[in-house]
Short mmCIF file of C-alpha atoms in Angstrom, two decimals:
data_model
loop_
_atom_site.label_atom_id
_atom_site.label_comp_id
_atom_site.label_asym_id
_atom_site.label_seq_id
_atom_site.Cartn_x
_atom_site.Cartn_y
_atom_site.Cartn_z
CA UNK I 188 124.31 121.21 138.57
CA UNK I 189 122.94 119.94 142.10
CA UNK I 190 120.07 117.65 142.23
CA UNK I 191 117.95 120.26 143.66
CA UNK I 192 118.72 122.66 140.82
CA UNK I 193 118.08 119.79 138.36
CA UNK I 194 114.84 118.89 139.90
CA UNK I 195 113.77 122.31 140.27
CA UNK I 196 114.45 123.09 136.76
CA UNK I 197 112.68 119.95 135.42
CA UNK I 198 109.50 120.94 137.53
CA UNK I 199 109.63 124.47 135.97
CA UNK I 200 109.79 122.87 132.45
CA UNK I 201 106.96 120.75 133.18
CA UNK I 202 104.95 123.58 134.57
CA UNK I 203 105.64 125.63 131.41
CA UNK I 204 104.73 122.71 129.14
CA UNK I 205 101.34 122.18 130.91
CA UNK I 206 100.63 125.91 130.79
CA UNK I 207 101.30 126.08 127.26
CA UNK I 208 98.81 123.52 126.52
CA UNK I 209 95.49 125.38 126.59
CA UNK I 210 92.32 124.11 126.58
CA UNK I 211 90.07 121.98 128.82
CA UNK I 212 90.74 118.91 130.80
CA UNK I 213 90.08 115.59 129.35
CA UNK I 214 89.41 111.81 130.56
CA UNK I 215 91.68 108.69 129.97
CA UNK I 216 89.27 108.61 126.70
CA UNK I 217 90.53 111.82 125.46
CA UNK I 218 94.41 110.84 125.85
CA UNK I 219 93.44 107.45 124.05
CA UNK I 220 91.94 109.49 121.22
CA UNK I 221 95.04 111.95 120.74
CA UNK I 222 97.72 109.05 121.45
CA UNK I 223 96.12 106.63 119.03
CA UNK I 224 95.98 109.15 116.29
CA UNK I 225 99.82 110.21 116.82
CA UNK I 226 101.24 106.72 117.27
CA UNK I 227 98.80 105.02 114.55
CA UNK I 228 99.60 107.48 111.53
CA UNK I 229 102.91 107.12 111.04
CA UNK I 230 102.69 103.26 112.20
CA UNK I 231 100.41 102.86 109.13
CA UNK I 232 103.15 103.49 106.68
CA UNK I 233 106.15 101.63 108.13
CA UNK I 234 104.91 98.82 110.11
CA UNK I 235 104.19 96.77 107.01
CA UNK I 236 108.03 96.48 106.32
CA UNK I 237 109.04 92.88 106.15
CA UNK I 238 110.74 93.26 109.60
CA UNK I 239 107.55 94.77 111.09
CA UNK I 240 109.14 98.00 112.04
CA UNK I 241 107.83 101.57 112.66
CA UNK I 242 107.50 104.55 115.33
CA UNK I 243 107.22 108.53 116.95
CA UNK I 244 108.83 111.77 117.73
CA UNK I 245 108.51 112.92 121.48
CA UNK I 246 107.64 116.20 122.41
CA UNK I 247 111.10 117.63 122.85
CA UNK I 248 112.32 116.28 119.53
CA UNK I 249 111.52 119.46 117.73
CA UNK I 250 111.22 118.63 114.08
CA UNK I 251 112.54 115.09 113.51
CA UNK I 252 109.15 113.58 112.62
CA UNK I 253 108.25 116.73 110.46
CA UNK I 254 110.91 115.57 108.04
CA UNK I 255 109.11 112.35 107.46
CA UNK I 256 105.61 113.16 107.73
CA UNK I 257 105.57 115.57 104.45
CA UNK I 258 106.96 112.50 102.45
CA UNK I 259 104.36 110.32 103.61
CA UNK I 260 101.57 112.51 103.30
CA UNK I 261 102.20 113.54 99.66
CA UNK I 262 102.51 110.06 98.48
CA UNK I 263 99.13 109.07 99.09
CA UNK I 264 97.65 112.14 97.17
CA UNK I 265 100.11 111.15 94.55
CA UNK I 266 99.13 107.66 94.23
CA UNK I 267 95.37 108.75 94.12
CA UNK I 268 96.21 111.30 91.25
CA UNK I 269 98.41 108.49 89.25
CA UNK I 270 95.55 106.37 89.46
CA UNK I 271 93.05 108.61 87.81
CA UNK I 272 95.84 110.29 85.54
CA UNK I 273 98.30 107.65 84.62
CA UNK I 274 98.30 109.49 81.07
CA UNK I 275 99.45 112.66 82.25
CA UNK I 276 102.91 111.86 82.00
CA UNK I 277 103.81 112.97 85.57
CA UNK I 278 102.67 116.55 85.02
CA UNK I 279 102.42 116.80 88.89
CA UNK I 280 105.25 115.31 90.67
CA UNK I 281 105.74 114.56 94.18
CA UNK I 282 107.39 117.75 95.04
CA UNK I 283 104.26 119.40 93.77
CA UNK I 284 102.21 117.50 96.28
CA UNK I 285 104.49 118.34 99.17
CA UNK I 286 104.06 121.79 98.56
CA UNK I 287 100.17 121.29 98.68
CA UNK I 288 100.51 119.32 101.90
CA UNK I 289 102.87 122.04 103.27
CA UNK I 290 100.43 124.73 102.62
CA UNK I 291 97.49 122.75 104.20
CA UNK I 292 99.79 122.17 107.53
CA UNK I 293 100.36 125.92 107.67
CA UNK I 294 96.85 126.53 107.49
CA UNK I 295 96.06 124.23 110.45
CA UNK I 296 99.04 125.65 112.24
CA UNK I 297 97.09 128.80 112.77
CA UNK I 298 94.93 127.23 115.43
CA UNK I 299 95.88 127.79 118.96
CA UNK I 300 96.45 124.31 120.97
CA UNK I 301 96.05 120.86 120.81
CA UNK I 302 92.44 121.04 122.03
CA UNK I 303 91.23 122.98 119.12
CA UNK I 304 92.59 119.95 116.87
CA UNK I 305 90.05 117.42 118.48
CA UNK I 306 87.74 118.03 115.10
CA UNK I 307 90.79 117.20 113.33
CA UNK I 308 91.72 114.08 115.54
CA UNK I 309 88.26 112.95 115.30
CA UNK I 310 88.51 112.56 111.61
CA UNK I 311 92.12 111.22 111.85
CA UNK I 312 90.65 108.37 114.23
CA UNK I 313 87.91 107.39 111.97
CA UNK I 314 90.24 107.28 108.80
CA UNK I 315 92.78 105.32 111.18
CA UNK I 316 90.11 102.39 111.66
CA UNK I 317 89.20 102.73 107.76
CA UNK I 318 92.88 102.47 106.53
CA UNK I 319 93.44 99.61 108.80
CA UNK I 320 90.51 97.41 107.69
CA UNK I 321 91.05 98.40 104.10
CA UNK I 322 94.56 97.74 103.73
CA UNK I 323 94.39 94.51 105.97
CA UNK I 324 91.60 93.29 103.63
CA UNK I 325 93.23 94.20 100.32
CA UNK I 326 96.73 92.67 101.83
CA UNK I 327 94.81 89.12 102.40
CA UNK I 328 93.19 89.57 99.24
CA UNK I 329 96.24 89.92 96.91
CA UNK I 330 98.13 87.52 98.88
CA UNK I 331 95.93 84.69 98.07
CA UNK I 332 95.71 85.96 94.25
CA UNK I 333 99.55 85.65 93.53
CA UNK I 334 101.58 82.72 93.33
CA UNK I 335 102.67 81.79 96.69
CA UNK I 336 105.94 80.05 95.25
CA UNK I 337 107.35 83.40 94.36
CA UNK I 338 107.23 84.71 97.95
CA UNK I 339 110.66 84.84 99.76
CA UNK I 340 110.95 85.56 103.30
CA UNK I 341 114.98 85.70 103.55
CA UNK I 342 116.65 88.74 103.58
CA UNK I 343 118.52 89.75 100.36
CA UNK I 344 121.98 91.13 99.98
CA UNK I 345 125.72 90.58 101.61
CA UNK I 346 126.23 89.98 105.32
CA UNK I 347 127.01 93.48 105.94
CA UNK I 348 123.52 94.66 104.24
CA UNK I 349 121.58 92.28 106.44
CA UNK I 350 123.26 93.43 109.67
CA UNK I 351 122.81 97.21 108.76
CA UNK I 352 119.15 96.45 107.67
CA UNK I 353 118.71 94.81 111.19
CA UNK I 354 120.27 98.02 112.85
CA UNK I 355 117.90 100.43 110.87
CA UNK I 356 114.86 98.18 111.69
CA UNK I 357 115.65 98.63 115.42
CA UNK I 358 115.30 102.41 115.16
CA UNK I 359 111.88 102.03 113.09
CA UNK I 360 110.72 99.69 115.92
CA UNK I 361 111.55 101.85 118.58
CA UNK I 362 109.37 104.57 116.57
CA UNK I 363 106.32 102.65 116.79
CA UNK I 364 106.63 102.05 120.57
CA UNK I 365 107.68 105.61 121.25
CA UNK I 366 104.81 108.14 122.02
CA UNK I 367 103.72 107.24 125.46
CA UNK I 368 105.53 110.15 127.15
CA UNK I 369 104.18 113.06 125.35
CA UNK I 370 103.41 115.91 127.81
CA UNK I 371 101.39 118.21 125.56
CA UNK I 372 98.84 115.06 125.56
CA UNK I 373 99.15 114.14 129.48
CA UNK I 374 98.63 117.97 130.41
CA UNK I 375 94.86 118.14 128.81
CA UNK I 376 94.25 114.87 130.94
CA UNK I 377 91.99 115.27 133.97
CA UNK I 378 93.50 114.53 137.15
CA UNK I 379 94.67 112.10 138.61
CA UNK I 380 96.75 112.51 135.19
CA UNK I 381 99.03 109.72 135.77
CA UNK I 382 96.38 107.10 136.15
CA UNK I 383 94.16 108.53 133.35
CA UNK I 384 97.14 108.71 131.04
CA UNK I 385 97.98 105.03 131.79
CA UNK I 386 94.72 104.21 130.62
CA UNK I 387 94.46 106.33 127.60
CA UNK I 388 97.94 104.84 126.53
CA UNK I 389 97.22 101.22 127.14
CA UNK I 390 93.90 101.59 125.18
CA UNK I 391 95.79 103.29 122.42
CA UNK I 392 98.65 100.69 122.25
CA UNK I 393 95.73 97.74 122.32
CA UNK I 394 93.96 99.13 119.52
CA UNK I 395 97.23 99.73 117.53
CA UNK I 396 98.22 96.11 118.06
CA UNK I 397 94.82 94.98 117.15
CA UNK I 398 95.12 96.92 114.04
CA UNK I 399 98.45 97.53 112.76
CA UNK I 400 100.29 94.72 114.04
CA UNK I 401 97.63 92.55 112.10
CA UNK I 402 98.16 94.41 108.93
CA UNK I 403 102.30 93.96 109.45
CA UNK I 404 101.76 90.28 109.77
CA UNK I 405 99.50 90.32 106.60
CA UNK I 406 101.84 92.19 104.67
CA UNK I 407 104.86 90.22 105.53
CA UNK I 408 102.99 86.93 104.78
CA UNK I 409 101.35 88.21 101.71
CA UNK I 410 104.66 89.62 100.24
CA UNK I 411 107.29 88.32 102.26
CA UNK I 412 110.68 90.26 102.27
CA UNK I 413 109.88 91.99 99.21
CA UNK I 414 107.23 94.19 100.98
CA UNK I 415 107.05 97.91 100.43
CA UNK I 416 107.67 100.27 103.61
CA UNK I 417 104.29 101.79 102.65
CA UNK I 418 102.23 98.56 102.41
CA UNK I 419 99.69 100.00 99.67
CA UNK I 420 102.85 100.17 97.34
CA UNK I 421 102.85 96.39 97.14
CA UNK I 422 99.22 95.95 96.30
CA UNK I 423 97.46 95.66 93.07
CA UNK I 424 93.84 95.05 93.02
CA UNK I 425 91.07 96.07 93.75
CA UNK I 426 92.14 99.64 92.40
CA UNK I 427 89.08 101.39 94.17
CA UNK I 428 90.16 99.95 97.39
CA UNK I 429 93.76 101.14 97.12
CA UNK I 430 92.37 104.78 96.22
CA UNK I 431 90.01 104.59 99.26
CA UNK I 432 92.82 103.44 101.59
CA UNK I 433 95.24 106.27 100.14
CA UNK I 434 92.80 108.83 101.00
CA UNK I 435 92.13 107.61 104.51
CA UNK I 436 95.88 107.74 104.90
CA UNK I 437 96.39 111.23 104.12
CA UNK I 438 93.58 112.07 106.20
CA UNK I 439 95.45 110.32 109.01
CA UNK I 440 98.82 112.20 108.22
CA UNK I 441 97.32 115.47 108.29
CA UNK I 442 96.10 115.31 111.93
CA UNK I 443 99.30 113.46 113.18
CA UNK I 444 101.58 116.08 111.59
CA UNK I 445 99.75 118.93 113.65
CA UNK I 446 100.40 116.73 116.69
CA UNK I 447 104.02 116.82 116.30
CA UNK I 448 104.41 120.51 115.34
CA UNK I 449 103.06 121.72 118.63
CA UNK I 450 105.84 121.35 120.65
CA UNK I 451 107.89 123.49 118.47
CA UNK I 452 105.27 126.09 118.19
CA UNK I 453 104.84 126.17 122.00
CA UNK I 454 108.73 126.85 122.11
CA UNK I 455 108.06 130.05 120.18
CA UNK I 456 104.97 131.08 121.66
CA UNK I 457 106.82 131.07 125.00
CA UNK I 458 109.54 133.46 123.62
CA UNK I 459 106.89 135.66 122.47
CA UNK I 460 104.97 135.92 125.83
CA UNK I 461 108.23 136.23 127.63
CA UNK I 462 108.89 139.44 125.55
CA UNK I 463 105.45 140.72 126.10
CA UNK I 464 104.63 140.75 122.22
CA UNK I 465 101.11 138.99 122.55
CA UNK I 466 99.32 142.10 121.03
CA UNK I 467 99.98 140.87 117.71
CA UNK I 468 100.00 137.11 118.49
CA UNK I 469 98.29 135.96 115.24
CA UNK I 470 101.02 137.67 113.05
CA UNK I 471 104.01 136.48 114.85
CA UNK I 472 102.21 132.75 114.62
CA UNK I 473 101.93 133.30 111.16
CA UNK I 474 105.70 134.25 110.73
CA UNK I 475 107.16 131.39 112.65
CA UNK I 476 104.82 128.91 111.51
CA UNK I 477 105.60 129.95 107.75
CA UNK I 478 109.15 129.84 108.37
CA UNK I 479 109.06 126.28 110.11
CA UNK I 480 106.70 124.74 107.55
CA UNK I 481 109.09 126.00 104.79
CA UNK I 482 112.02 124.63 106.16
CA UNK I 483 110.32 121.16 106.70
CA UNK I 484 108.68 121.01 103.17
CA UNK I 485 112.01 122.01 101.37
CA UNK I 486 113.84 119.08 103.64
CA UNK I 487 110.94 116.71 102.68
CA UNK I 488 110.76 117.61 99.05
CA UNK I 489 114.92 117.33 98.82
CA UNK I 490 114.95 113.99 100.52
CA UNK I 491 111.83 112.08 100.43
CA UNK I 492 113.50 109.14 102.13
CA UNK I 493 110.50 108.29 104.70
CA UNK I 494 111.41 105.01 105.82
CA UNK I 495 115.21 105.95 106.78
CA UNK I 496 114.13 109.44 108.48
CA UNK I 497 111.63 107.08 110.55
CA UNK I 498 114.55 105.05 111.84
CA UNK I 499 116.62 108.22 112.70
CA UNK I 500 113.31 109.79 114.35
CA UNK I 501 113.21 106.21 116.41
CA UNK I 502 117.01 106.08 117.18
CA UNK I 503 117.86 109.83 118.15
CA UNK I 504 114.57 110.89 119.81
CA UNK I 505 112.32 108.01 121.05
CA UNK I 506 114.88 105.41 122.01
CA UNK I 507 116.56 107.72 124.47
CA UNK I 508 113.51 109.72 125.62
CA UNK I 509 111.21 106.99 126.06
CA UNK I 510 113.25 104.06 126.83
CA UNK I 511 116.48 105.40 128.69
CA UNK I 512 115.40 108.35 130.74
CA UNK I 513 112.61 106.76 132.07
CA UNK I 514 114.65 104.10 133.80
CA UNK I 515 116.96 106.54 135.04
CA UNK I 516 114.44 108.99 136.05
CA UNK I 517 112.96 106.43 138.36
CA UNK I 518 115.92 105.71 139.97
CA UNK I 519 116.43 109.47 140.26
CA UNK I 520 113.01 109.58 141.88
CA UNK I 521 114.31 107.10 144.84
CA UNK I 522 110.84 105.30 144.97
CA UNK I 523 112.35 101.96 145.42
CA UNK I 524 111.15 99.01 147.40
CA UNK I 525 112.56 98.75 150.85
CA UNK I 526 113.11 95.39 150.85
CA UNK I 527 116.95 95.14 150.24
CA UNK I 528 116.99 92.14 147.63
CA UNK I 529 113.91 93.51 145.46
CA UNK I 530 115.52 96.85 145.61
CA UNK I 531 118.86 95.75 144.17
CA UNK I 532 116.86 93.89 141.70
CA UNK I 533 114.93 96.79 140.36
CA UNK I 534 118.23 98.70 140.38
CA UNK I 535 119.88 96.22 138.03
CA UNK I 536 116.82 95.91 135.89
CA UNK I 537 116.62 99.76 135.41
CA UNK I 538 120.26 99.92 134.67
CA UNK I 539 120.21 97.01 132.41
CA UNK I 540 117.33 98.65 130.51
CA UNK I 541 119.13 101.95 129.98
CA UNK I 542 122.18 100.27 129.04
CA UNK I 543 120.41 97.90 126.58
CA UNK I 544 118.27 100.60 124.94
CA UNK I 545 121.20 102.90 124.61
CA UNK I 546 123.30 100.27 122.56
CA UNK I 547 120.09 99.84 120.63
CA UNK I 548 119.75 103.43 119.95
CA UNK I 549 123.55 103.90 118.67
CA UNK I 550 123.16 100.93 116.47
CA UNK I 551 119.77 101.98 114.88
CA UNK I 552 121.41 105.34 114.23
CA UNK I 553 124.18 103.72 112.38
CA UNK I 554 121.80 101.72 110.29
CA UNK I 555 119.46 104.74 109.55
CA UNK I 556 122.45 106.79 108.44
CA UNK I 557 124.08 104.25 106.06
CA UNK I 558 120.44 103.92 104.44
CA UNK I 559 120.24 107.75 104.31
CA UNK I 560 123.73 107.49 102.58
CA UNK I 561 123.07 104.77 100.18
CA UNK I 562 119.84 106.56 99.13
CA UNK I 563 121.47 109.96 98.43
CA UNK I 564 123.95 108.01 96.14
CA UNK I 565 120.93 106.23 94.28
CA UNK I 566 118.64 109.27 93.98
CA UNK I 567 119.02 112.72 93.15
CA UNK I 568 117.69 115.69 95.38
CA UNK I 569 114.20 116.39 94.68
CA UNK I 570 113.60 112.80 93.22
CA UNK I 571 110.06 112.00 92.25
CA UNK I 572 109.62 108.93 94.15
#
């Protein structure tokens, strides 16, 4: 393929993506609003891991993140249920909540575009703040209550286990920083899109660092290397605050899940438009969203290993698309400094970054696959976590 052909194809794809995202243009605050929700929601559940890890699926990674989110989205209502019905002997399992959550997401999937989800994202943004504030407060409170002499910060296991856990952490770290290049969000931003998107992403990342990285450090300080991937699982009291945080969390994940579904839905809608089948668009939407949600719900119910899939998402999806390809695209664009020395330096840095993150992606993928393999040996399919 010639450079001209490649460039034209990329431009065509970008134009199609922009055209698929219907609705009005927004300001950089609109971008921050969406991006903060899509990054913060999954980050809430994995960042508190002892290694301070978590992340996202880019627009073209059609489906990996949805394999993660149903598991996490069900563990919060399940926790609330078990709190109030502890003597019910497990009448409702994690899989029941996965089915309920899948049904809710199928209903929201009938909304036509990202812009129509603004009320969902508004609620999610408020829940993000509520979750972060509640979880940080309860984590610090529990940290002071427990015996600090029992808290250890060293990793447990053999050398191989520690190494592979480190690899696994690389993927989840990539996951927490990977959503800055989501075209479906950028296409809703008012011109100049690049400037406004940069402001929006910067604002979103600032808020996330101030909230969830604070939660991550608090969790690691409070519980050491024994902290659970989902921080609320490590907390004990006060019970009412933990229940409230779980409710905030499930509201968060509801909106986040929809954002990650949209690139897949856009693909189906483009095919429907190409075949001139728009006269029954609602019926076709119901059919493909139902098939899609059924598949995702089945995978989530069968293998509810949220943390491991987050690492796979970061390794396979975010690392190449958010760290490797941007460096290569910058070189391809040819917008390099005219000064020869500076030009060579920029080229060297871009190439080094692409190579470094390629290696990180491979190592993270190895660690994540090993973790999933171990979990499959430990737990049966459709295990009630």
